[in-house]
Short mmCIF file of C-alpha atoms in Angstrom, two decimals:
data_model
loop_
_atom_site.label_atom_id
_atom_site.label_comp_id
_atom_site.label_asym_id
_atom_site.label_seq_id
_atom_site.Cartn_x
_atom_site.Cartn_y
_atom_site.Cartn_z
CA MET A 210 86.61 81.12 81.22
CA ARG A 211 83.08 82.13 82.07
CA PRO A 212 80.30 81.90 79.42
CA ILE A 213 79.42 85.59 79.84
CA TYR A 214 82.98 86.53 78.95
CA LEU A 215 82.81 84.37 75.81
CA LEU A 216 79.60 86.12 74.82
CA GLN A 217 81.14 89.54 75.42
CA CYS A 218 84.17 88.68 73.32
CA ALA A 219 82.04 87.25 70.51
CA ALA A 220 79.96 90.40 70.43
CA LEU A 221 83.03 92.62 70.40
CA LEU A 222 84.71 90.62 67.65
CA ALA A 223 81.56 90.92 65.56
CA VAL A 224 81.76 94.71 65.57
CA SER A 225 83.04 95.91 62.23
CA ALA A 226 85.56 98.73 61.91
CA PRO A 227 83.67 101.94 62.72
CA ALA A 228 83.05 104.46 59.98
CA ALA A 229 83.83 108.09 60.65
CA PRO A 230 80.78 110.32 61.12
CA GLN A 231 80.29 113.35 58.92
CA GLY A 232 81.00 115.94 61.58
CA SER A 233 82.69 116.16 64.95
CA TYR A 234 81.11 117.41 68.16
CA LEU A 235 84.49 117.49 69.94
CA ASP A 236 86.25 120.72 70.87
CA HIS A 237 90.03 120.75 71.33
CA ALA A 238 89.88 120.05 75.06
CA SER A 239 87.46 117.13 74.80
CA ALA A 240 89.45 115.70 71.87
CA THR A 241 92.62 115.94 73.98
CA ASN A 242 90.89 114.11 76.82
CA LYS A 243 89.49 111.41 74.55
CA ALA A 244 92.74 110.83 72.66
CA GLY A 245 94.60 110.75 75.97
CA ARG A 246 92.15 108.20 77.31
CA GLN A 247 93.22 105.84 74.53
CA ARG A 248 96.72 105.87 75.99
CA MET A 249 95.21 104.65 79.24
CA LEU A 250 93.02 102.04 77.55
CA SER A 251 96.02 100.50 75.79
CA GLN A 252 97.58 99.79 79.20
CA ARG A 253 94.32 98.95 80.98
CA ILE A 254 93.65 96.25 78.39
CA PHE A 255 97.17 94.91 78.88
CA ARG A 256 96.76 95.00 82.67
CA CYS A 257 93.46 93.09 82.52
CA TYR A 258 94.94 90.45 80.24
CA VAL A 259 97.91 89.87 82.54
CA GLN A 260 95.55 89.64 85.52
CA ILE A 261 93.62 86.90 83.77
CA VAL A 262 96.82 85.02 82.92
CA GLU A 263 98.03 85.28 86.52
CA ASN A 264 94.55 84.66 87.98
CA VAL A 265 94.56 87.85 90.05
CA SER A 266 90.97 89.09 90.51
CA ALA A 267 90.33 87.48 87.13
CA PRO A 268 86.49 87.85 86.99
CA ALA A 269 86.73 91.63 87.43
CA ALA A 270 89.56 91.77 84.90
CA ARG A 271 87.47 89.94 82.28
CA ALA A 272 84.64 92.43 82.66
CA GLN A 273 87.00 95.42 82.54
CA LEU A 274 88.76 94.03 79.48
CA ALA A 275 85.51 93.65 77.56
CA GLU A 276 84.41 97.15 78.60
CA SER A 277 87.76 98.69 77.64
CA VAL A 278 87.69 97.14 74.17
CA LEU A 279 84.17 98.45 73.63
CA VAL A 280 85.10 101.97 74.76
CA PHE A 281 88.16 102.05 72.49
CA ASP A 282 86.01 100.96 69.54
CA GLU A 283 83.43 103.65 70.28
CA GLN A 284 86.03 106.44 70.50
CA ILE A 285 87.65 105.82 67.11
CA PRO A 286 84.87 107.39 64.97
CA ASP A 287 84.77 110.53 67.17
CA LEU A 288 88.53 111.03 66.90
CA LYS A 289 88.54 110.32 63.16
CA ALA A 290 85.89 112.96 62.62
CA PHE A 291 87.80 115.50 64.70
CA ALA A 292 91.05 114.68 62.90
CA ALA A 293 89.44 115.08 59.49
CA GLN A 294 88.08 118.51 60.40
CA SER A 295 91.34 119.59 62.02
CA GLY A 296 93.68 118.43 59.27
CA ILE A 297 95.51 115.74 61.29
CA PRO A 298 94.04 112.45 59.99
CA ASP A 299 97.33 110.53 59.81
CA ALA A 300 97.84 110.34 63.59
CA VAL A 301 94.49 108.76 64.37
CA ALA A 302 94.82 106.44 61.36
CA ASP A 303 98.02 105.14 62.95
CA VAL A 304 96.14 104.56 66.22
CA GLU A 305 93.45 102.61 64.40
CA ARG A 306 96.03 100.47 62.60
CA HIS A 307 97.75 99.45 65.85
CA TRP A 308 94.40 98.98 67.57
CA ILE A 309 93.47 96.18 65.17
CA SER A 310 96.46 94.14 66.38
CA VAL A 311 95.89 94.86 70.07
CA ARG A 312 92.20 94.06 69.82
CA ALA A 313 92.84 90.65 68.26
CA LEU A 314 95.46 89.72 70.86
CA ALA A 315 93.41 91.00 73.79
CA LEU A 316 90.40 88.93 72.84
CA GLY A 317 92.42 85.77 72.17
CA THR A 318 92.99 82.93 74.60
CA PRO A 319 95.02 84.28 77.55
CA SER A 320 98.53 82.82 77.86
CA HIS A 321 102.02 83.82 78.98
CA ASP A 322 103.15 84.01 75.36
CA GLY A 323 100.09 86.09 74.54
CA ALA A 324 100.94 88.49 77.38
CA LEU A 325 104.38 89.14 75.93
CA LYS A 326 102.95 89.73 72.47
CA LEU A 327 100.21 91.97 73.83
CA ARG A 328 102.70 94.02 75.84
CA ALA A 329 104.68 94.79 72.68
CA ALA A 330 101.55 95.59 70.66
CA ALA A 331 100.02 97.69 73.46
CA ASN A 332 103.23 99.73 73.69
CA GLN A 333 103.06 100.45 69.96
CA LEU A 334 99.43 101.48 70.37
CA LEU A 335 100.39 103.68 73.32
CA GLU A 336 103.04 105.44 71.25
CA ALA A 337 100.55 106.02 68.43
CA ALA A 338 97.95 107.37 70.88
CA GLU A 339 100.62 109.63 72.40
CA ARG A 340 101.42 111.05 68.96
CA ASN A 341 97.74 111.63 68.26
CA THR A 342 97.21 113.39 71.60
CA ALA A 343 100.28 115.55 71.05
CA ALA A 344 99.05 116.54 67.58
CA ILE A 345 95.74 117.69 69.06
CA VAL A 346 97.46 119.67 71.83
CA ARG A 347 99.68 121.40 69.24
CA LEU A 348 96.64 122.67 67.35
CA THR A 349 96.13 125.43 69.91
CA GLY A 350 99.15 125.28 72.20
CA ALA A 351 96.84 126.45 74.99
CA PRO A 352 98.17 125.87 78.53
CA GLU A 353 94.73 124.58 79.54
CA ASN A 354 94.94 121.78 76.97
CA GLN A 355 98.41 120.93 78.21
CA LEU A 356 96.95 120.40 81.68
CA VAL A 357 94.32 118.08 80.21
CA ASP A 358 97.15 116.16 78.54
CA LEU A 359 99.34 116.01 81.66
CA ALA A 360 96.54 114.93 84.00
CA GLY A 361 95.26 112.44 81.45
CA ARG A 362 98.65 110.76 81.11
CA GLN A 363 98.60 109.97 84.84
CA ARG A 364 95.67 107.64 84.12
CA MET A 365 97.84 105.64 81.76
CA LEU A 366 100.75 105.46 84.20
CA SER A 367 98.49 104.05 86.92
CA GLN A 368 97.46 101.19 84.68
CA ARG A 369 100.92 100.46 83.28
CA LEU A 370 102.40 100.36 86.78
CA ALA A 371 99.79 97.82 87.87
CA ALA A 372 100.25 95.74 84.72
CA HIS A 373 104.03 95.55 85.10
CA HIS A 374 103.71 94.79 88.81
CA VAL A 375 101.41 91.83 88.15
CA MET A 376 103.56 90.67 85.24
CA LEU A 377 106.56 90.31 87.55
CA GLY A 378 104.88 87.13 88.78
CA MET A 379 105.38 85.55 85.36
CA ASP A 380 109.17 85.50 85.93
CA VAL A 381 109.95 86.90 82.47
CA GLU A 382 111.88 90.07 81.60
CA ARG A 383 112.04 90.98 85.30
CA PRO A 384 114.94 93.47 85.06
CA ALA A 385 113.20 95.36 82.24
CA LEU A 386 109.90 95.36 84.12
CA GLN A 387 111.58 96.64 87.31
CA ARG A 388 113.21 99.48 85.36
CA ALA A 389 109.90 100.35 83.72
CA ILE A 390 108.21 100.48 87.14
CA GLU A 391 110.89 102.80 88.50
CA ASP A 392 110.69 105.08 85.44
CA ASP A 393 106.89 105.30 85.67
CA ARG A 394 107.05 105.85 89.43
CA ALA A 395 109.40 108.81 88.90
CA GLU A 396 107.28 110.28 86.10
CA PHE A 397 104.05 109.97 88.09
CA THR A 398 105.63 111.65 91.11
CA ARG A 399 106.97 114.57 89.03
CA ALA A 400 103.69 115.12 87.23
CA LEU A 401 101.64 114.90 90.42
CA GLY A 402 103.84 117.58 91.99
CA GLN A 403 103.44 119.77 88.92
CA LEU A 404 99.66 119.39 88.92
CA ARG A 405 99.34 120.09 92.64
CA SER A 406 101.37 123.32 92.26
CA THR A 407 99.40 124.57 89.25
CA PRO A 408 98.16 128.13 89.89
CA GLY A 409 94.40 128.46 89.69
CA ASN A 410 93.44 124.94 90.70
CA ASN A 411 89.92 125.10 92.09
CA ALA A 412 88.92 123.48 95.37
CA GLU A 413 87.60 120.33 93.70
CA VAL A 414 90.82 119.72 91.76
CA ALA A 415 92.92 120.41 94.86
CA ALA A 416 90.89 117.92 96.90
CA GLU A 417 91.12 115.23 94.23
CA LEU A 418 94.87 115.68 93.85
CA GLU A 419 95.30 115.54 97.62
CA ALA A 420 93.46 112.23 97.65
CA VAL A 421 95.61 110.96 94.77
CA ALA A 422 98.74 111.92 96.72
CA GLU A 423 97.51 109.90 99.70
CA GLN A 424 96.71 106.87 97.55
CA TRP A 425 100.04 107.21 95.71
CA GLY A 426 101.82 107.25 99.05
CA ARG A 427 100.22 103.90 99.89
CA LEU A 428 100.83 102.38 96.47
CA GLN A 429 104.51 103.18 96.02
CA PRO A 430 105.93 100.96 98.79
CA MET A 431 104.01 97.98 97.38
CA LEU A 432 105.46 98.17 93.87
CA GLY A 433 108.10 95.66 92.78
CA LEU A 434 109.35 92.33 94.05
CA LYS A 435 109.60 92.30 97.82
CA ALA A 436 108.21 90.46 100.83
CA GLY A 437 104.52 89.71 100.40
CA TYR A 438 104.59 90.33 96.64
CA MET A 439 102.20 87.52 95.65
CA GLY A 440 99.67 88.60 98.23
CA ASN A 441 99.70 92.32 97.43
CA ARG A 442 98.95 92.21 93.71
CA ALA A 443 95.19 92.60 94.12
CA ALA A 444 95.75 95.56 96.45
CA VAL A 445 98.08 97.21 93.93
CA ILE A 446 95.41 96.86 91.23
CA ALA A 447 92.73 98.29 93.51
CA LEU A 448 94.85 101.33 94.40
CA ALA A 449 95.88 101.87 90.78
CA ASN A 450 92.22 101.84 89.74
CA ALA A 451 91.29 104.26 92.52
CA ILE A 452 94.01 106.63 91.30
CA LEU A 453 92.79 106.21 87.72
CA ASN A 454 89.25 107.19 88.71
CA ARG A 455 90.39 110.31 90.57
CA MET A 456 92.76 111.38 87.80
CA ASP A 457 89.94 110.89 85.31
CA ARG A 458 87.83 113.33 87.32
CA VAL A 459 90.70 115.83 87.46
CA THR A 460 91.20 115.54 83.71
CA SER A 461 87.49 116.12 83.08
CA ILE A 462 87.50 119.23 85.28
CA TYR A 463 90.51 120.62 83.41
CA GLN A 464 88.73 119.80 80.15
CA LYS A 465 85.63 121.77 81.14
CA GLU A 466 87.74 124.73 82.24
CA ALA A 467 89.70 124.64 78.98
CA ALA A 468 86.50 124.57 76.95
CA ARG A 469 85.33 127.74 78.73
#
């Protein structure tokens, strides 16, 4: 483990639980985006941890893990303030409660046993973040916010697919992991089709989704146990991250349009 990673972890562990600010600057669309991003971070953290355990592009994974923990910490006060003003504090409190467990596991010593524990905890955090995002979307019921939610969830799926793919190398729970990969593959494909056929997509969104479709077409055949599996894990991670970045841009564009 590199010294810089130890320093990052020590600094992150020293951060106390954030206090909610007095007021929120978030509108409904930006709150939807931010809450939805926590779904992604739960799986990105898990993916980075598994990469470290399996020694797949581990230096990059260590840096991304530290960054993801920091971002999640920074988002909690913003979402708590929005929830307090909007009358939905219970959902984000549930996120914060599960985050404490995930944070401790993610910054512990990487191990196969730790990966299994983190997967379970990250899934609970994901479910809590999903409930919080859904509560925010229900506040207005606006179709624009639903697009922010749908596009944002694709970010999470990209990271969970990569995490489960890498975890197959651990030779634990393989049937369950294969089923999860197939379920996420089907969901991503359906949602991508829905987003691409959305009336009113501007040229920038259309171009980004076209690029995602091309990257998704290259990623899908690589998923799961097949010839060349051990050698393709780094490529799967790289493609999943490229898709994440493009879907993040799409989500941000939808957010700006919803805010208008």
